[in-house]
Each structure stands twice: as C-alpha cells, then as structure tokens.
Coordinates of C-alpha atoms in Angstrom, one line a residue:
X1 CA 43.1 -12.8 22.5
X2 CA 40.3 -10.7 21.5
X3 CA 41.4 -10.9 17.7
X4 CA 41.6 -15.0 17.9
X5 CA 38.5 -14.8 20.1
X6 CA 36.6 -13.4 17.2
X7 CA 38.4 -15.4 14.0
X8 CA 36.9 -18.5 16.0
X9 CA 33.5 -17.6 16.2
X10 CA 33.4 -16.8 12.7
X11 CA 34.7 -20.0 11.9
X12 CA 32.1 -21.2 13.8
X13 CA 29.2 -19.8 12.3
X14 CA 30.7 -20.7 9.0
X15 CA 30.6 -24.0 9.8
X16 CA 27.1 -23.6 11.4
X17 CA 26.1 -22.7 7.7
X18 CA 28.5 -23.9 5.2
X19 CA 25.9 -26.6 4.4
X20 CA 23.6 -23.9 2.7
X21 CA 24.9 -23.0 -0.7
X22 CA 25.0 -19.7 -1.8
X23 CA 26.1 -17.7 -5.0
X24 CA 25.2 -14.1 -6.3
X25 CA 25.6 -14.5 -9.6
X26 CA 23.7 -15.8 -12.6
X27 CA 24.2 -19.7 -13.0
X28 CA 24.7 -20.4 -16.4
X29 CA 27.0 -23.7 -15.6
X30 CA 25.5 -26.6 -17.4
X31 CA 25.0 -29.6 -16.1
X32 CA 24.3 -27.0 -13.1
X33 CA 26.4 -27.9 -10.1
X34 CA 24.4 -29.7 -7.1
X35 CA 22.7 -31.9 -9.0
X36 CA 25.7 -34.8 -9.5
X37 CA 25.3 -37.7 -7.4
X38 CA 22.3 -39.9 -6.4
X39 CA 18.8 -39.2 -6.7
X40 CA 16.2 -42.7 -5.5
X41 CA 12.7 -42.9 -6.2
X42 CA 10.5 -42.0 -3.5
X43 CA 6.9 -43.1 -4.2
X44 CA 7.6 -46.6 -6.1
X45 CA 5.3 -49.2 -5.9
X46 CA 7.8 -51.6 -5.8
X47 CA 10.8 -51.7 -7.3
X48 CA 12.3 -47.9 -7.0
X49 CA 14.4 -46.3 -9.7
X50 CA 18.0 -44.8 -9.0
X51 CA 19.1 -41.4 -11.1
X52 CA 23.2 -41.2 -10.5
X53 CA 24.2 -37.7 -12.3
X54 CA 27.9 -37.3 -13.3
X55 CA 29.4 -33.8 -13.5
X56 CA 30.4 -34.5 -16.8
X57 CA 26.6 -34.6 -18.1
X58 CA 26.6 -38.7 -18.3
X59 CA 25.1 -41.0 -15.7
X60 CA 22.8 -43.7 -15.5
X61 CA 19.2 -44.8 -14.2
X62 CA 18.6 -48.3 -13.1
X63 CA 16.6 -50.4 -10.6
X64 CA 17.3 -54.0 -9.6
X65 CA 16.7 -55.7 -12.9
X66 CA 18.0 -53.0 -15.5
X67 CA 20.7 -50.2 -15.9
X68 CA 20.0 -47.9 -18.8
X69 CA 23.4 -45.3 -19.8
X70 CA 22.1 -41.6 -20.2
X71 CA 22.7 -37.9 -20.8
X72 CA 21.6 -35.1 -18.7
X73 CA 21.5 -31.4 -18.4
X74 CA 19.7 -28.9 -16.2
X75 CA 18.4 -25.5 -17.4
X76 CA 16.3 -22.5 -15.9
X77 CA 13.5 -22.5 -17.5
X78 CA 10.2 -19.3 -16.8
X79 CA 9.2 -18.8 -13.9
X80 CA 12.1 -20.1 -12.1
X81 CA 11.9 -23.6 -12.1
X82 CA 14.7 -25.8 -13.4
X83 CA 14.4 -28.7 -15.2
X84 CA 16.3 -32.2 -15.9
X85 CA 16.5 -33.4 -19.6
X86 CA 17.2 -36.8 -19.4
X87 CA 18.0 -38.3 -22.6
X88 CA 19.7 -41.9 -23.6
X89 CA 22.9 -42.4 -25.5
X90 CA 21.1 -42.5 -28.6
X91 CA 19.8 -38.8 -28.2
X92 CA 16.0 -39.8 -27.9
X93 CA 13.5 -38.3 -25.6
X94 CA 13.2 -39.9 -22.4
X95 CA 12.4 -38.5 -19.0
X96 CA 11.9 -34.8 -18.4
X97 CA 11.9 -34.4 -14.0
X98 CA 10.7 -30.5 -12.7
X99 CA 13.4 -29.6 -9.6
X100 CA 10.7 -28.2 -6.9
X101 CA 11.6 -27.8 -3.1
X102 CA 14.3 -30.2 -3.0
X103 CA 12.5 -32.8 -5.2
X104 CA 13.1 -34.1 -8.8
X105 CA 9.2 -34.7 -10.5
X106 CA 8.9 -36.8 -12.9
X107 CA 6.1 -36.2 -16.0
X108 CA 4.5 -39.7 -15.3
X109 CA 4.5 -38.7 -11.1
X110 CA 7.7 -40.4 -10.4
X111 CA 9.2 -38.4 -7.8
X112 CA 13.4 -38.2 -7.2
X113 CA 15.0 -37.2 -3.7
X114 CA 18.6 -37.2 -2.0
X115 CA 18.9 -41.0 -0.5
X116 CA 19.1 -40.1 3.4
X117 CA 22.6 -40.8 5.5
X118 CA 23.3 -44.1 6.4
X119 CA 23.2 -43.1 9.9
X120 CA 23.0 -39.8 11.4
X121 CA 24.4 -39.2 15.3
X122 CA 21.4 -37.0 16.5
X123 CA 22.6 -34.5 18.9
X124 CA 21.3 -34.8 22.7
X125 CA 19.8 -30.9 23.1
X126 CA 17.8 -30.7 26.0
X127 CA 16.4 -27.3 24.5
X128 CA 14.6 -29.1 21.8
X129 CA 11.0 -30.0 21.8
X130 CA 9.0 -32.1 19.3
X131 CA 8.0 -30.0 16.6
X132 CA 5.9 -31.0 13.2
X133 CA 7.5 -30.3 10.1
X134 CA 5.2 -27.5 9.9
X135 CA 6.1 -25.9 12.7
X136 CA 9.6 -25.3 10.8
X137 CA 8.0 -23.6 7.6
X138 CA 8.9 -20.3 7.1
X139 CA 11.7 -17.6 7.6
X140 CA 13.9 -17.0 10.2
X141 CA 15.9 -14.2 11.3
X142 CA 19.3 -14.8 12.5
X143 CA 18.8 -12.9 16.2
X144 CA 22.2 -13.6 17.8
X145 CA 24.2 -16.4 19.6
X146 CA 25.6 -17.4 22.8
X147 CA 29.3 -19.0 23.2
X148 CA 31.0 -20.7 25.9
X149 CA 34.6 -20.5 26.2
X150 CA 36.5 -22.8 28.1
X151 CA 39.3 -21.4 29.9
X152 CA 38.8 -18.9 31.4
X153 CA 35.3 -19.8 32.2
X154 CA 32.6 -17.6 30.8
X155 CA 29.9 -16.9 28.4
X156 CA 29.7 -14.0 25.6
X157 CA 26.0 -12.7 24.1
X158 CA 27.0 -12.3 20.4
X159 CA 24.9 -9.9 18.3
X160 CA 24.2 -9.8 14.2
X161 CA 26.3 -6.6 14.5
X162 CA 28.6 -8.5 16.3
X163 CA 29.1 -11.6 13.6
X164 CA 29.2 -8.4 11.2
X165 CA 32.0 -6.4 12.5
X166 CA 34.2 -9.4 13.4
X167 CA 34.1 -10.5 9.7
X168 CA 35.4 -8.0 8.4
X169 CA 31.5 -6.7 7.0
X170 CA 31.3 -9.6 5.3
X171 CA 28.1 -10.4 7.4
X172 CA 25.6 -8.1 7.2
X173 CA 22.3 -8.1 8.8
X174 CA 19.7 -9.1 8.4
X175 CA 20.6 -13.3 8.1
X176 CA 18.1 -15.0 7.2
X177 CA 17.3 -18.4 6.8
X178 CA 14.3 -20.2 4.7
X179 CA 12.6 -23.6 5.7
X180 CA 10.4 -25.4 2.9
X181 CA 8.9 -29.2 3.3
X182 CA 11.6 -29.8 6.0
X183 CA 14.2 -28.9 3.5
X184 CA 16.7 -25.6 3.9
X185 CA 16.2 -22.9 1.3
X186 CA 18.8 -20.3 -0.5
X187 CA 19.4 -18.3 -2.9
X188 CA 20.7 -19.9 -6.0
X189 CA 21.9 -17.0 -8.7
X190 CA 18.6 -14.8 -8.7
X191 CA 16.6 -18.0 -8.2
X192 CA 14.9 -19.0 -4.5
X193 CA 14.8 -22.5 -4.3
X194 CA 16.9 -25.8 -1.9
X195 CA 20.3 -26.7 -3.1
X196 CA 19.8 -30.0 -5.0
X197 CA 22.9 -31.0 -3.4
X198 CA 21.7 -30.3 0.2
X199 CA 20.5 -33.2 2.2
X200 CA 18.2 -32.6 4.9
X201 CA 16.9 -34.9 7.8
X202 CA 13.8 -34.4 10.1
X203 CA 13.8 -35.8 13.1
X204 CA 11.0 -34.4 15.0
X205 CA 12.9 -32.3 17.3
X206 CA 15.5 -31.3 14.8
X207 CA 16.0 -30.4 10.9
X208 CA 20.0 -32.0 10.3
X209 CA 21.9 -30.3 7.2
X210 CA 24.9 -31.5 5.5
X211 CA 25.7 -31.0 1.5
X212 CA 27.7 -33.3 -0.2
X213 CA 31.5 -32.7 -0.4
X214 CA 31.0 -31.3 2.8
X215 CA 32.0 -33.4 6.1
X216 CA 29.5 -31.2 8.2
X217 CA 26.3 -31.4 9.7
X218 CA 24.6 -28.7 11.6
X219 CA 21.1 -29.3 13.4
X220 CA 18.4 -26.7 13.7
X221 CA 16.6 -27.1 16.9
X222 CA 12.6 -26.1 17.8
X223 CA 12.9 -24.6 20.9
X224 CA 9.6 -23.0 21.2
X225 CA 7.0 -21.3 19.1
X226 CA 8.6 -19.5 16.2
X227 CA 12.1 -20.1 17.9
X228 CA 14.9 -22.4 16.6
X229 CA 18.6 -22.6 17.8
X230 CA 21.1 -23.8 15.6
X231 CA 24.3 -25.9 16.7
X232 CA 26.8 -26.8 14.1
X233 CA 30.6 -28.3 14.3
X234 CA 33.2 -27.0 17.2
X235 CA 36.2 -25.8 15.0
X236 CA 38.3 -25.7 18.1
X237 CA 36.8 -27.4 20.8
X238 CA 39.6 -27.2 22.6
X239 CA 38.7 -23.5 23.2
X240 CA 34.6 -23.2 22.7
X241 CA 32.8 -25.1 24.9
X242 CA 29.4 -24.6 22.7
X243 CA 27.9 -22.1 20.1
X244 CA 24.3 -21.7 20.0
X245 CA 22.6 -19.3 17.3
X246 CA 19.2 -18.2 17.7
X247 CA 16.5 -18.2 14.9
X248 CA 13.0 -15.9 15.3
X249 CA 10.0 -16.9 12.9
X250 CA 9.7 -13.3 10.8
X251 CA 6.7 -12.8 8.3
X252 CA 7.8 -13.4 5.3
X253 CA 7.1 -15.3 2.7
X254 CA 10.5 -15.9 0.9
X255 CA 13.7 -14.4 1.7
X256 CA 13.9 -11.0 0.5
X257 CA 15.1 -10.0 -2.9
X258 CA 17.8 -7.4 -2.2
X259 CA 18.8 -9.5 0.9
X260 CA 22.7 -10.1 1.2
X261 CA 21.8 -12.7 3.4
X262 CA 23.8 -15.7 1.9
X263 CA 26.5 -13.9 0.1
X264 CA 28.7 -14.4 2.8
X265 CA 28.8 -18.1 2.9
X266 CA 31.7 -20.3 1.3
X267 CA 32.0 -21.2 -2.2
X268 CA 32.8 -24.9 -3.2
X269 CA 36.1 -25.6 -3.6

C-alpha cells in the first residue's frame, strides 16, 4: 500500500508540473521545439496579424485580408535571447521577432503571444485571494504538500525529502519555481527564459498553466503574502481526494544556475 501510496503522489506532482518544460542539455534543434503553433498580435490597432509556425520550418502570417507563405528558424543568439528569422518563400528579409518573457517582439513594436484557451474551467479554491500580477513575480521554493486519501480517511504532510525519496532521487531539493509577467519560467538548455510553448492565464486569484500537446492544466493559487499553493490533475481520483503543494517567495532573482530543479520533469514525447 505504502509503495502504490507513493508511485501516486509522484504521479501527482508530475502532473502538477508537466506543463513546465524542462531539458538539461544544450538546444541546438532548429526550428527550436516550443515555438510551432500560433502566435496573434497583441497590440494591433486594428486588424491583428496571426504567426502559425510548422515544425517543419514553414508556416504562414496572415490577417483578415492577406495570407503571405513563409520560412522560419529560431537561434540563440548573446546574451541569451533567441530570435525568430522570418523570411518568405523567396528567401528575402522580412520580419526579425526578439523571444523575451513569453513574448515574440517585433523590430517595428509588433508584439506576438500564445492566443489564450477558448474557455478555461477556473477552479473554486477557497484558499485563494485576489492577487496583482505582481504579487506572483519572483521565485518560489517548493516547501511541501498535503494529500487526502479517500479510503481510509486521512491526511499525509509530504516533505521535499519526501517527493525525493519516493522517486527514486529523481527529485531533489531545492524545487523551485520562477514567475515572470504572469508567465511560468524554466530552464531551457543553459538558458532562463518561459517555454514558448507554455500558455499561461491570470485570473486574479490564480496563474493557470497548460503547454500544448499536453491535456493538463495546473493552477497556482495566492494564498497569502509570498505564499502560493499549487493544484494540478487527480491521476486517480478514485483514491486522492486532493493534493495541494505549497510555494514560499525566496530571494532570488532567477533560479539558480547549478539548480537541478527542473531536471526531473517529463520530456515530450
């Protein structure tokens, strides 16, 4: 009981997080995975454009009276930013966007983000308390989480040492999470930054996750000052009740270098 006790609560947590992406190795992929799908103007007068990426390094941009076939590629470039060559089928300049904090900037102040869900089914947490988007900035520490099993009735305390030793030490502390314009931050190959294929949805009581290809989304909750929980989907619910993971507001400024924070998370399939 003990053994499938603790396989479920890893599954838990890894569905908690699976929306953040993670890798610890040098991306050299090119067009760099995460950026592929739909990117809308944000901060159009009028009549907005629409980016849609292929993997294969084709795509197109249009708006409601044009459609123009195009090229792309994304590269690191110094000081860790990447950026977006966009190009048309005849090989010509064309656009050049700057990937910072989860948004696409255009040269001529066009700015590109993830279109939102359709709908999104905000969870009813009575924890939660209206929060600014501000009041999310920073990083967190991953403190520990509480579960509720079903049958037989009772609650468990769950520690970081805990979430470490029942995966195997695949988890180690510290966990750390980093929050940047509302958006979710990780580590991307030796590069800080958001996933580009990360959505993320402020609420005002909650910041919800999902990534594309993923049919998951997790909430982070303000609680209180410099606390957030995090709920994310029951993988048995016929067995949990709930999972709740508690976030503390640490001092730094960026998740630390050596951290093995994220290394732990899935890899797309």
């Amino acid at each position: 009981m003990k053994k499938i006790l603790s396989l479920l609560l890893v599954a838990l947590l890894l569905a908690a997080l699976s929306p953040i992406f993670a890798a610890d190795e040098e991306i050299t992929i090119e067009p760099m995975d995460g950026f592929e799908g739909s990117w809308i103007q944000t901060n159009a007068a009028a009549d907005p454009w629409e980016l849609n990426l292929n993997p294969d390094g084709t795509g197109t941009m249009k708006n409601s009276s044009q459609e123009i076939p195009i090229t792309w590629k994304a590269e690191i470039m110094l000081d860790d930013i990447v950026m977006v060559d966009i190009q048309d089928l005849d090989g010509n300049y064309f656009e050049v966007l700057w990937y910072k904090d989860g948004v696409l900037e255009g040269e001529d102040n066009r700015n590109f983000e993830r279109p939102q869900p359709d709908f999104l089914i905000e969870e009813d947490y009575a924890a939660a308390i209206p929060a600014t988007l501000a009041d999310f900035e920073g990083v967190w520490e991953l403190t520990g989480g509480v579960v509720g099993i079903k049958e037989p009735p009772m609650t468990i305390e769950i520690s970081p040492e805990d979430i470490n030793q029942m995966s195997g030490g695949n988890m180690p502390p510290p966990i750390y999470i980093g929050i940047r314009n509302g958006k979710l931050m990780g580590r991307l190959g030796n590069i800080y930054m958001v996933d580009p294929a990360l959505t993320c949805t402020y609420t005002g009581k909650a910041i919800y996750a999902m990534r594309s290809g993923i049919p998951i989304t997790t909430g982070y909750f303000y609680v209180s000052p410099g606390v957030i929980h995090l709920t994310g989907s029951n993988p048995n619910p016929d067995v949990i009740d709930y999972c709740i993971f508690t976030f503390y507001r640490t001092e730094l400024q960026m998740i630390p270098e050596g951290s093995k924070s994220w290394n732990f998370l899935p890899k797309e399939p």
